[in-house]
Amino acid sequence: MILITTHTNADFDSLACMVAARRLYPGAALVFSGAAEALVRRFLERHKDDFQDLVPLKGMDLSKVERLVCVDVSQRDRLGPLAELLNRKPPVALDVFDHHPGASDLKGERHLDEEAGACSSLMARVLRESGISPT
């Protein structure tokens, strides 16, 4: 199983990046590592049918996770309980997409850590370079 996650206080940039990353990792589950900001929660309540790939962390069998894709985050301490996946022997495969260079203590197999106004800007470029159109 592949999980796509973000930092523990997800905002709209985080959510957009998770949705974009799902285009790179078809079939992956979107999981918040913690809470979402209040406006994001309200948005998701209104559009829950459009975000059926967003699954709750509670009750998830993390032993089945093979790859963790982190978007808008590159620091272990901002991953909440999902950081435990990186402590496995061997650790799960990791990919990182973030727009805060220099803050990273994670190193992904696929790693994009560039300064940008929003991580979703980086993800749009990755999609374009991969020949993938947003839906």
XYZ file of C-alpha atoms in Angstrom:
135
model
C 0.000 0.000 0.000
C 1.144 3.529 -0.759
C 0.214 6.393 1.561
C 0.329 10.044 0.590
C 0.473 12.407 3.545
C 1.430 15.892 4.641
C 2.275 17.783 7.820
C 0.141 17.492 10.936
C -1.801 20.734 10.396
C -2.871 20.326 6.777
C -3.796 23.456 4.839
C -5.143 23.898 1.307
C -1.663 23.745 -0.230
C -1.131 20.414 1.514
C -4.456 19.063 0.305
C -3.773 20.205 -3.273
C -0.367 18.501 -3.178
C -1.871 15.278 -1.889
C -4.392 15.263 -4.740
C -1.649 16.036 -7.284
C 0.600 13.305 -5.877
C -2.216 10.812 -6.303
C -1.892 11.374 -10.063
C 1.747 10.234 -9.736
C 0.833 7.280 -7.508
C -2.463 5.844 -8.800
C -4.298 3.814 -6.202
C -2.502 5.443 -3.267
C -4.462 6.388 -0.158
C -4.547 10.005 1.013
C -4.064 10.211 4.776
C -3.711 13.205 7.059
C -0.914 12.594 9.560
C -2.759 14.770 12.057
C -5.519 17.322 11.833
C -6.495 19.645 9.037
C -7.006 23.361 9.475
C -10.593 24.357 10.260
C -11.254 25.783 6.778
C -9.951 22.611 5.155
C -12.161 20.472 7.408
C -15.224 22.534 6.468
C -14.335 22.306 2.786
C -13.949 18.517 3.021
C -17.269 18.170 4.855
C -18.994 19.965 1.983
C -17.145 17.990 -0.708
C -16.727 14.598 0.956
C -17.946 12.733 -2.138
C -15.061 14.242 -4.113
C -12.446 13.045 -1.614
C -13.262 9.384 -1.108
C -9.556 8.567 -1.432
C -8.957 10.443 1.829
C -8.983 7.737 4.477
C -8.720 8.045 8.253
C -5.458 7.102 9.920
C -7.268 5.626 12.909
C -7.640 1.895 12.504
C -5.383 1.716 9.440
C -3.080 -1.305 9.275
C 0.248 0.476 8.873
C 2.095 -2.831 8.525
C 0.812 -2.950 4.931
C 2.428 0.362 3.963
C 5.239 -0.111 1.445
C 5.814 3.512 0.431
C 5.202 6.842 2.158
C 4.885 9.918 -0.049
C 5.312 13.167 1.903
C 4.094 16.400 0.325
C 4.547 19.906 1.720
C 6.640 18.389 4.507
C 10.195 17.137 4.790
C 10.687 16.989 8.548
C 10.141 13.795 10.498
C 8.761 15.589 13.563
C 5.938 17.078 11.445
C 4.670 13.653 10.331
C 2.931 12.783 13.576
C 2.321 9.054 14.073
C 3.292 8.258 10.476
C 6.924 9.006 11.357
C 6.974 5.538 12.940
C 6.945 4.047 9.443
C 10.461 5.396 8.988
C 11.680 3.487 12.059
C 10.923 0.085 10.571
C 13.737 -2.284 9.727
C 13.973 -1.891 6.823
C 12.132 1.448 6.660
C 9.342 1.943 4.148
C 10.270 3.506 0.839
C 10.022 7.284 1.024
C 9.382 10.046 -1.513
C 9.450 13.737 -0.522
C 8.079 16.826 -2.256
C 8.486 20.104 -0.341
C 8.953 23.809 -0.942
C 10.996 24.601 2.167
C 14.611 23.849 1.201
C 17.063 23.415 4.019
C 14.417 22.372 6.534
C 14.552 18.735 5.489
C 15.752 15.913 7.679
C 14.073 13.336 5.438
C 15.675 11.992 2.299
C 13.419 10.298 -0.204
C 14.206 7.999 -3.086
C 12.402 10.623 -5.101
C 13.207 13.943 -3.477
C 12.193 17.415 -4.616
C 13.009 20.149 -2.125
C 12.960 23.556 -3.813
C 11.934 26.997 -2.684
C 8.581 28.044 -4.101
C 5.601 30.073 -2.980
C 3.561 26.890 -2.651
C 4.297 23.199 -2.837
C 1.378 22.811 -5.228
C 3.381 24.901 -7.731
C 6.155 22.296 -7.581
C 3.663 19.467 -7.922
C 2.110 21.101 -11.004
C 5.563 21.177 -12.585
C 6.221 17.531 -11.661
C 2.926 16.528 -13.241
C 3.719 18.511 -16.399
C 7.226 16.988 -16.642
C 5.696 13.541 -16.182
C 3.210 14.154 -18.983
C 0.276 13.947 -16.583
C -2.635 16.357 -16.872
C -4.580 17.384 -13.781
C -8.181 16.214 -13.717
